Amino acid sequence: MKKNMLLILWLGLASLLPAMEFMKLSEIKPGMEGEGKTIFKGSTIETFKFKVLGILDKFVSDKNMIVAELFAPELLDGGVIEGMSGSPAYIDGKLIGSVSYGLSNFSRKPIAGITPIEDILQTSAYSAPTASVEISDIKIDFSKENVKRVAEAIRNQLLSRMNSSPVRDMLPIKLFSSSRGLRPEAVAMLQDVFVPLQDHSIGKDVGKKKLNEELFTVRPADAVSIPLIRGDAMYAATGTVTHVDGKKAYIFGHPFFNLGTVDFPLHRAEIISVVPSYERSFKLAVTRNMVGAVQQDRFSGVQAELGKTPYMIPLKIFLKNRNKVFNLELVSHPLLTPALTYMSLLSALLAEYQEYGFQSITVSGKIFIENEDNVVLNDLFSGTAAFDEFSTLVMTINYFLMNSKEKNVKIQKMDFEISGRETIKKAELENVLVDKNAYLPEEPIAIRMFLKNEKGDNFEEQVSIKTPSLKPGSIFYLMAADAVEVTEFDTKFIKTVYFPNKLNALIRAINNIRKNNRIYLKIFVPAQGIFINGFEYPYLPSSMSNVLFFNSISKDQANMQISTIAEYQYEIPTVVSGKKIFKLTVKERKNES
């Protein structure tokens, strides 16, 4: 009902908008004067003057830029205001483009770059699907070091897309980031993308306002926001509408992230005030109600469709021992969703647990994927970096999932239940004992594991596993170790940069991520074989081995020095570290009389 009402109200007002005339770039000459429109406070559109200084030819290969000086009292103290991106500029009542670029130095003189309207209108001509990020050179590795590398790769990609400009001293005017309910530490990875985070929570979107047409449409020079996170917390970027043509709205005059075809929400925004600064003046804004969906994010601007509803990913974070639930929605995109998941999880944990000194979290979570198995996470994280370690891991998982080579992944929802403890939960595996050195095939191996916790207290765990069914006299090895040690051991003896091409294989690899609160018992033997597409092939006939080794440079296969016969996991109530390896023998079974 609300969706239909939005569309009806929008159609009623859209029919009253007059047709807009455009002035071509070829008609614009240095010295010409004009008038721009923007909002400096509230929702009242105000005007400013400008004078054309010249045309920057070939700003990129097929695009030019209009360079102008702006004149307004609000611009005297700090130059071009960040948040003005998209402010329409007119000469003789004709739209020439939008104020979209500014000088990157500390100049107080408001010199701006105006994106020509011809280029802005071209953003609606694209229809190609969103391109995934190329990650084939990243190994499926969830070690802390690799997870950090992936996090840095995501941030660098976002920064390079937003801050790119062919001219060093003329950069896109930064969009203003407004938030509600997010910690600054959590959004630090985007701190260089937008104007520094400002936390504002002023009223509800529509709740206390009379339902009318003005709430559900936008005009040129109106302030609008693109919320990347919304719900119990909000993170949005604010700019200005350049032009409205029927159901199409053109905003910013420069890229958001230059992501191509997208599906993001578009909301109205309200300007609180302008903050002047010698370095960079900016607008304070709050996000209001939704008016449509962003469809194109291109070099010359962003195009939205009014009245359209975007697809959002629900994220539920239940902090069990605080009895608090965060219900959020994230935009769905291969590059942004991973980063936003990280920001949401870390912010919730910092807000609720940090002040109480919680340093261990037990996590149970699921990522629901359309027409595929769910990703399941059950683990314990402990230490001063526990919150970041968990949040970064989930970011990496989503990054791999949403950039699958095989197909586009649709995440239906994400649910996490988290319990925090105000203590460190860690233990060192100090010693491991087995009852003997030789065993019959399938005979139980009694294993005693001696550990010391973070307080220096000793405790013991006991477990029994079966001896492998190998020929008498065979040598095999038993390793008892934590997740990191086992993973590093495998990496050393099975050297590969294999990345699963099939989505189900990728999900299986993610669900098999070794956990922090497990002691892994691995039985292996020396073996010459080949690791292909995630599976071991030991003891191959020489004829077949020679054929397969011919393609040994392939990233999908590698030489093996060991073969895993069995791997078990034993859960303990702490994060564990340590490793012990035993060399054992299979003995011959004597005939019984």
XYZ file of C-alpha atoms in Angstrom:
593
model
C 0.000 0.000 0.000
C 2.777 2.431 0.977
C 4.649 1.584 -2.244
C 1.558 2.309 -4.379
C 0.884 5.554 -2.517
C 4.463 6.660 -3.167
C 4.060 6.073 -6.895
C 0.640 7.781 -7.103
C 1.839 10.877 -5.241
C 4.959 11.040 -7.346
C 3.000 10.796 -10.631
C 0.680 13.588 -9.531
C 3.485 16.042 -8.889
C 5.659 14.940 -11.805
C 2.955 15.919 -14.260
C 3.193 19.537 -13.021
C 6.947 19.935 -13.628
C 7.784 22.188 -16.589
C 10.088 21.004 -19.375
C 13.690 22.095 -18.934
C 15.804 23.702 -21.662
C 19.496 22.822 -21.942
C 22.478 24.845 -23.122
C 25.024 22.858 -25.105
C 28.680 22.940 -24.166
C 29.529 24.458 -27.550
C 27.409 27.535 -26.658
C 29.232 28.228 -23.385
C 32.037 30.822 -23.474
C 34.436 32.229 -20.853
C 33.011 35.281 -19.104
C 29.392 34.110 -19.264
C 27.526 34.460 -15.976
C 24.804 32.329 -14.547
C 22.930 31.146 -11.494
C 23.165 27.945 -9.513
C 20.763 26.364 -7.044
C 21.354 24.368 -3.879
C 20.180 24.036 -0.273
C 22.266 25.567 2.494
C 19.804 24.872 5.301
C 16.560 22.953 5.768
C 14.723 22.241 2.516
C 14.622 25.765 1.059
C 16.349 26.036 -2.311
C 18.680 29.052 -2.540
C 20.637 30.552 -5.400
C 24.283 31.451 -5.948
C 26.019 33.220 -8.828
C 28.849 31.931 -10.977
C 31.115 33.110 -13.769
C 32.548 30.802 -16.417
C 36.358 30.899 -16.389
C 36.910 28.460 -19.240
C 36.469 24.975 -20.611
C 38.813 22.173 -19.564
C 39.194 20.251 -22.839
C 39.481 16.476 -22.760
C 39.009 16.207 -19.009
C 38.811 12.561 -20.017
C 39.138 11.234 -23.548
C 35.588 12.075 -24.628
C 34.469 14.558 -21.952
C 35.105 18.218 -21.164
C 34.529 20.230 -18.006
C 33.304 23.769 -17.410
C 35.442 25.692 -14.902
C 33.676 28.479 -12.997
C 34.025 30.731 -9.973
C 31.097 30.648 -7.577
C 29.728 33.601 -5.595
C 27.628 33.308 -2.423
C 28.041 34.400 1.218
C 28.101 30.743 2.299
C 31.092 30.088 0.008
C 33.313 32.958 1.152
C 34.799 31.265 4.220
C 35.814 27.929 2.758
C 35.279 27.625 -0.971
C 33.162 24.952 -2.617
C 31.067 23.100 -0.022
C 31.234 19.328 0.166
C 27.665 18.133 -0.191
C 27.020 20.510 -3.138
C 27.728 17.749 -5.655
C 24.987 17.899 -8.271
C 23.860 21.494 -7.649
C 22.345 22.588 -10.992
C 23.888 25.521 -12.866
C 21.902 27.690 -15.329
C 22.723 30.373 -17.891
C 19.780 32.390 -19.167
C 17.445 29.896 -17.538
C 18.968 26.966 -19.434
C 20.602 24.072 -17.559
C 24.301 23.750 -18.417
C 25.279 21.058 -15.885
C 26.057 20.537 -12.217
C 28.672 21.797 -9.776
C 30.536 18.545 -9.151
C 34.301 19.142 -8.774
C 36.467 21.372 -6.610
C 40.116 22.260 -6.143
C 41.954 19.726 -3.981
C 44.188 22.257 -2.199
C 43.402 24.662 0.659
C 42.203 27.451 -1.648
C 39.454 29.572 -0.096
C 38.383 30.788 -3.516
C 35.349 28.781 -4.685
C 36.587 27.472 -8.045
C 34.416 24.596 -9.250
C 34.228 22.116 -12.073
C 30.800 21.867 -13.720
C 29.923 18.578 -15.425
C 28.122 19.357 -18.735
C 24.481 18.315 -18.852
C 25.044 16.291 -22.052
C 27.379 13.954 -20.184
C 25.085 13.716 -17.171
C 22.106 12.662 -19.303
C 24.187 9.898 -20.883
C 24.250 7.995 -17.577
C 20.747 6.654 -18.282
C 21.859 5.137 -21.606
C 23.773 2.304 -19.911
C 22.185 -1.065 -19.210
C 25.100 -3.466 -18.655
C 24.869 -5.611 -15.501
C 27.054 -4.917 -12.501
C 30.545 -6.311 -13.015
C 31.966 -8.480 -10.273
C 35.392 -7.834 -8.807
C 38.293 -9.883 -10.156
C 39.601 -11.973 -7.264
C 41.056 -15.022 -9.007
C 44.533 -14.105 -7.777
C 43.419 -14.257 -4.124
C 43.828 -17.611 -2.429
C 40.952 -19.158 -0.472
C 42.710 -18.571 2.797
C 41.010 -17.387 5.978
C 44.139 -16.865 8.033
C 44.287 -13.575 9.932
C 46.977 -12.255 7.602
C 45.066 -13.007 4.403
C 41.779 -11.725 5.840
C 43.525 -8.410 6.586
C 44.874 -8.302 3.025
C 41.379 -8.790 1.638
C 40.013 -6.025 3.885
C 42.700 -3.642 2.653
C 42.000 -4.633 -0.964
C 38.307 -3.762 -0.530
C 39.084 -0.377 0.986
C 41.645 0.474 -1.708
C 39.170 -0.394 -4.463
C 36.518 1.869 -2.948
C 38.979 4.727 -2.511
C 40.339 4.470 -6.040
C 36.845 4.463 -7.515
C 35.593 7.462 -5.551
C 38.654 9.721 -5.641
C 39.707 9.118 -9.238
C 40.162 12.157 -11.453
C 42.196 12.711 -14.621
C 43.308 16.102 -13.242
C 45.236 15.940 -9.969
C 44.074 19.285 -8.563
C 40.414 18.935 -9.570
C 38.645 16.189 -7.616
C 35.006 15.187 -7.220
C 33.358 17.160 -4.411
C 33.135 14.687 -1.558
C 29.713 13.530 -0.526
C 28.727 14.157 3.060
C 28.391 11.015 5.174
C 25.658 11.111 7.790
C 25.061 8.340 10.257
C 22.905 7.189 13.112
C 23.932 4.489 15.570
C 27.346 3.670 14.063
C 30.669 3.973 15.838
C 33.393 6.066 14.127
C 35.868 3.186 14.565
C 33.598 0.929 12.535
C 33.421 3.233 9.513
C 37.121 4.113 9.544
C 37.681 2.081 6.369
C 35.632 4.681 4.444
C 37.056 7.739 6.201
C 38.867 8.965 3.090
C 35.905 8.359 0.785
C 33.384 10.779 2.277
C 33.442 13.886 4.448
C 34.317 12.769 8.021
C 31.500 10.965 9.770
C 28.895 13.096 11.539
C 26.339 11.360 13.764
C 22.899 12.935 13.669
C 19.526 11.600 14.667
C 16.810 14.197 14.224
C 13.312 12.793 14.086
C 11.914 9.946 12.059
C 11.787 9.789 8.279
C 8.102 10.352 7.709
C 6.434 9.479 10.991
C 5.709 12.989 12.316
C 5.122 14.682 8.977
C 1.852 14.979 7.113
C 1.680 12.576 4.171
C 1.838 14.711 1.035
C 3.263 14.782 -2.459
C 6.358 16.746 -1.448
C 7.638 13.840 0.665
C 7.756 11.448 -2.270
C 9.420 13.395 -5.053
C 12.487 15.547 -5.601
C 13.220 18.774 -7.436
C 16.426 20.075 -8.998
C 18.675 21.411 -6.191
C 16.997 19.251 -3.532
C 19.271 17.394 -1.138
C 19.178 13.588 -1.462
C 20.925 10.709 0.260
C 21.933 7.203 -0.726
C 21.697 5.067 2.436
C 24.115 2.150 2.288
C 22.923 0.945 5.705
C 19.491 1.660 7.134
C 17.259 0.427 9.936
C 18.358 0.554 13.578
C 21.510 2.252 12.295
C 22.050 4.453 9.253
C 24.984 5.278 7.021
C 24.257 7.486 4.022
C 26.006 9.768 1.544
C 24.353 13.101 0.693
C 24.514 15.256 -2.410
C 22.245 17.309 -4.669
C 19.743 16.685 -7.475
C 20.776 18.155 -10.827
C 17.798 17.388 -13.047
C 14.492 15.517 -12.988
C 13.018 14.116 -16.195
C 9.798 12.188 -15.580
C 10.717 9.205 -13.421
C 14.453 9.782 -13.879
C 16.465 11.871 -11.461
C 20.106 12.807 -12.127
C 22.308 13.542 -9.130
C 25.893 14.404 -8.068
C 27.398 15.030 -11.541
C 30.265 12.703 -10.631
C 30.423 9.029 -9.658
C 29.238 7.684 -6.336
C 31.666 4.753 -6.543
C 31.608 4.377 -10.355
C 30.124 0.896 -9.963
C 28.027 0.780 -13.137
C 24.508 -0.634 -12.953
C 23.409 -0.745 -9.322
C 20.296 -0.988 -7.141
C 20.577 1.389 -4.170
C 17.876 3.297 -2.257
C 17.425 7.039 -2.840
C 16.084 9.124 0.052
C 15.262 12.750 0.577
C 17.668 14.642 2.850
C 17.483 17.721 5.012
C 20.376 20.151 5.427
C 21.007 21.276 9.006
C 23.762 23.783 8.372
C 26.940 24.568 6.460
C 30.243 24.190 8.345
C 32.932 26.488 6.878
C 36.557 25.328 6.888
C 39.857 26.400 5.351
C 40.482 22.762 4.410
C 36.994 21.722 3.267
C 33.606 23.199 4.078
C 30.706 20.789 4.198
C 26.986 20.459 4.758
C 25.472 18.769 7.791
C 22.546 16.625 6.688
C 20.075 14.029 7.888
C 18.398 11.352 5.795
C 14.623 11.313 5.415
C 12.139 9.066 3.562
C 12.793 6.934 0.474
C 11.780 8.324 -2.928
C 13.238 5.794 -5.382
C 16.221 3.660 -6.333
C 19.600 4.483 -7.857
C 20.062 2.565 -11.103
C 23.300 3.874 -12.642
C 26.562 4.945 -11.013
C 28.768 6.345 -13.787
C 31.685 8.716 -14.289
C 29.464 11.705 -15.178
C 26.819 11.198 -12.542
C 24.280 9.007 -10.839
C 20.822 8.261 -12.244
C 17.873 7.144 -10.128
C 14.327 6.027 -10.877
C 11.688 7.679 -8.715
C 9.039 5.422 -7.211
C 11.197 2.295 -7.536
C 12.046 0.034 -4.576
C 15.588 -1.427 -4.374
C 16.598 -4.872 -3.099
C 18.206 -4.738 0.348
C 19.827 -7.503 2.417
C 18.390 -7.892 5.949
C 21.015 -8.225 8.688
C 19.979 -9.261 12.193
C 22.483 -9.034 15.061
C 21.253 -10.491 18.367
C 23.536 -9.779 21.319
C 22.299 -12.538 23.566
C 23.609 -11.637 27.000
C 22.722 -7.970 26.419
C 19.262 -9.006 25.145
C 19.519 -6.485 22.329
C 18.672 -6.868 18.656
C 19.908 -4.748 15.742
C 17.789 -5.027 12.586
C 19.522 -3.493 9.588
C 19.329 -3.467 5.796
C 22.403 -3.321 3.559
C 22.669 -2.546 -0.135
C 23.450 -5.579 -2.262
C 26.690 -5.186 -4.188
C 29.831 -7.372 -4.594
C 32.140 -4.625 -3.341
C 30.015 -2.627 -0.900
C 28.085 -5.374 0.929
C 31.223 -6.968 2.446
C 32.446 -3.599 3.743
C 29.024 -2.661 5.120
C 28.669 -6.018 6.875
C 31.983 -5.386 8.587
C 30.939 -1.884 9.641
C 27.582 -3.074 11.006
C 28.939 -5.996 13.029
C 31.892 -4.111 14.457
C 29.755 -1.110 15.393
C 27.184 -3.242 17.236
C 29.906 -5.051 19.177
C 31.793 -1.883 20.075
C 28.655 -0.040 21.138
C 27.345 -2.757 23.451
C 30.379 -4.597 24.728
C 33.471 -2.402 24.724
C 32.547 -0.210 27.680
C 31.979 -3.307 29.796
C 35.403 -4.770 29.007
C 34.117 -7.780 27.052
C 36.999 -9.461 25.277
C 35.569 -12.805 24.140
C 32.594 -13.460 21.881
C 30.893 -16.721 20.992
C 29.296 -16.488 17.560
C 26.556 -18.517 15.903
C 25.504 -17.227 12.509
C 24.101 -18.024 9.096
C 24.293 -16.367 5.701
C 21.286 -17.454 3.645
C 21.961 -17.728 -0.096
C 19.215 -18.143 -2.676
C 19.108 -21.703 -4.139
C 22.322 -22.713 -2.340
C 23.397 -24.200 0.980
C 23.655 -21.745 3.839
C 26.988 -20.526 5.128
C 27.211 -21.487 8.802
C 29.545 -19.852 11.329
C 30.088 -21.176 14.866
C 33.242 -20.029 16.606
C 34.881 -18.277 19.539
C 36.986 -15.126 19.260
C 39.045 -13.825 22.165
C 41.499 -11.032 22.832
C 41.663 -7.282 22.349
C 41.119 -7.683 18.589
C 38.262 -10.220 18.881
C 35.553 -7.894 17.529
C 37.600 -6.824 14.526
C 38.794 -10.384 13.845
C 35.225 -11.708 13.642
C 33.860 -8.766 11.625
C 36.745 -8.920 9.141
C 36.251 -12.665 8.658
C 32.579 -12.179 7.750
C 33.555 -9.365 5.372
C 36.017 -11.676 3.620
C 33.452 -14.477 3.357
C 30.909 -12.136 1.742
C 33.590 -10.782 -0.577
C 34.354 -14.275 -1.878
C 30.673 -15.253 -2.111
C 29.461 -12.177 -3.963
C 32.302 -12.369 -6.475
C 31.786 -16.025 -7.373
C 33.007 -16.845 -10.881
C 30.153 -19.229 -11.587
C 27.058 -17.099 -10.948
C 25.695 -13.998 -9.297
C 24.999 -14.681 -5.642
C 21.859 -13.333 -3.990
C 22.188 -13.140 -0.217
C 18.679 -13.396 1.194
C 19.534 -12.453 4.770
C 22.211 -12.709 7.461
C 21.522 -13.685 11.081
C 24.075 -13.617 13.918
C 23.660 -14.519 17.580
C 26.577 -13.309 19.695
C 27.387 -13.746 23.372
C 30.108 -11.671 24.993
C 32.280 -12.508 27.986
C 34.208 -10.053 30.093
C 37.343 -12.155 30.091
C 40.070 -13.563 27.853
C 39.427 -17.197 26.911
C 42.707 -18.627 25.614
C 44.741 -21.770 26.269
C 48.105 -23.154 25.187
C 48.465 -26.787 24.127
C 51.529 -27.577 26.238
C 51.829 -31.315 25.754
C 50.156 -34.314 24.114
C 50.632 -37.968 25.052
C 49.618 -41.175 23.257
C 49.555 -44.528 25.019
C 52.036 -46.285 22.661
C 53.929 -45.995 19.378
C 52.456 -48.912 17.373
C 48.817 -49.844 16.794
C 46.769 -52.465 15.042
C 44.593 -51.280 12.141
C 41.469 -49.546 13.542
C 42.723 -49.899 17.123
C 41.741 -46.906 19.313
C 44.498 -44.379 19.960
C 44.095 -42.864 23.426
C 45.190 -39.234 23.389
C 45.746 -37.040 26.437
C 46.068 -33.300 25.829
C 47.501 -31.001 28.512
C 46.633 -27.308 28.336
C 47.248 -24.126 30.335
C 44.724 -21.305 30.243
C 45.218 -17.537 30.330
C 45.288 -17.558 34.145
C 48.026 -20.189 34.294
C 45.671 -22.983 35.378
C 46.317 -26.447 33.933
C 43.590 -28.717 32.592
C 43.444 -31.925 30.596
C 41.295 -33.187 27.721
C 41.096 -36.832 26.595
C 39.929 -38.250 23.306
C 40.186 -41.500 21.342
C 40.446 -41.951 17.562
C 40.928 -44.999 15.328
C 44.199 -46.131 13.800
C 44.051 -45.995 9.973
C 43.625 -49.270 8.064
C 47.063 -49.388 6.512
C 49.349 -52.308 5.697
C 51.420 -53.669 8.606
C 54.694 -51.825 8.906
C 53.254 -48.610 7.468
C 54.337 -45.337 8.996
C 51.722 -42.663 9.679
C 51.738 -39.345 11.512
C 49.363 -37.878 14.072
C 49.247 -34.131 14.558
C 47.351 -32.372 17.345
C 47.205 -28.634 16.649
C 45.146 -25.457 16.557
C 43.402 -24.161 13.427
C 46.207 -21.812 12.407
C 48.926 -24.453 12.732
C 46.971 -27.048 10.738
C 46.220 -24.538 7.988
C 49.862 -23.439 7.765
C 50.943 -27.090 7.670
C 48.622 -27.790 4.738
C 49.842 -24.690 2.945
C 53.448 -25.810 3.323
C 52.926 -29.296 1.918
C 50.144 -28.563 -0.595
C 51.250 -25.400 -2.332
C 48.396 -24.023 -4.382
C 46.514 -20.803 -5.111
C 43.380 -22.750 -5.962
C 40.155 -20.747 -6.040
C 36.892 -22.760 -6.423
C 35.114 -21.974 -9.685
C 31.905 -23.663 -8.553
C 29.797 -21.825 -6.001
C 28.894 -24.986 -4.082
C 32.615 -25.809 -3.751
C 33.260 -22.294 -2.485
C 30.480 -22.590 0.105
C 31.860 -25.978 1.172
C 35.322 -24.442 1.617
C 33.865 -21.612 3.714
C 31.859 -24.007 5.874
C 35.045 -26.000 6.451
C 36.965 -23.021 7.836
C 38.817 -24.308 10.861
C 37.681 -22.809 14.138
C 39.549 -21.083 16.957
C 38.119 -23.206 19.786
C 39.023 -26.594 18.332
C 41.981 -28.942 18.682
C 42.434 -30.642 15.308
C 43.683 -34.226 15.133
C 45.098 -34.930 11.709
C 46.308 -38.347 10.508
C 48.488 -38.182 7.408
C 51.105 -40.139 5.476
C 53.885 -39.090 3.081
C 52.549 -39.296 -0.455
C 53.374 -38.143 -3.948
C 50.238 -37.030 -5.692
C 48.289 -34.112 -7.093
C 45.829 -31.693 -5.537
C 43.213 -30.783 -8.187
C 40.194 -28.477 -7.753
C 40.168 -28.920 -3.989
C 40.572 -32.717 -3.919
C 43.588 -34.927 -3.198
C 44.740 -37.619 -5.664
C 47.605 -39.544 -4.004
C 49.413 -42.610 -5.397
C 48.480 -42.005 -9.034
C 49.879 -44.419 -11.670
C 52.988 -42.928 -13.283
C 51.314 -42.685 -16.699
C 48.445 -40.586 -15.334
C 50.703 -38.598 -13.052
C 52.948 -37.594 -15.967
C 49.965 -36.341 -17.966
C 48.599 -34.292 -15.068
C 51.964 -32.869 -14.091
C 52.290 -31.551 -17.667
C 49.835 -28.819 -16.609
C 51.437 -28.176 -13.232
C 51.478 -24.392 -13.775
C 47.682 -24.372 -13.527
C 46.306 -22.544 -10.483
C 43.750 -25.342 -10.042
C 46.314 -28.036 -9.181
C 49.480 -28.508 -7.193
C 52.056 -31.066 -6.177
C 51.336 -32.959 -2.931
C 53.879 -34.158 -0.397
C 51.410 -35.575 2.109
C 47.994 -37.234 1.991
C 45.446 -36.695 4.737
C 43.786 -39.923 5.822
C 41.492 -38.449 8.456
C 40.928 -35.214 10.342
C 38.966 -34.823 13.563
C 38.110 -31.793 15.669
C 37.706 -31.594 19.428
C 35.895 -28.552 20.833
C 37.151 -26.847 23.984
C 35.754 -23.737 25.741
C 38.695 -21.471 24.838
C 40.689 -20.260 21.869
C 43.592 -22.711 21.619
C 47.133 -22.537 20.221
C 49.930 -25.092 19.919
C 51.073 -28.134 17.915
C 52.451 -31.630 18.524
C 53.313 -34.314 15.911
C 53.847 -38.070 16.490
C 55.385 -40.662 14.180
C 53.479 -43.935 14.646
C 53.466 -47.423 13.119
C 50.789 -49.882 12.069
C 51.678 -53.278 13.482
C 50.753 -56.689 12.179
C 47.794 -58.469 13.700
C 48.865 -61.843 15.143
C 46.750 -64.913 14.343
C 44.708 -65.975 17.283
C 44.527 -69.739 17.967
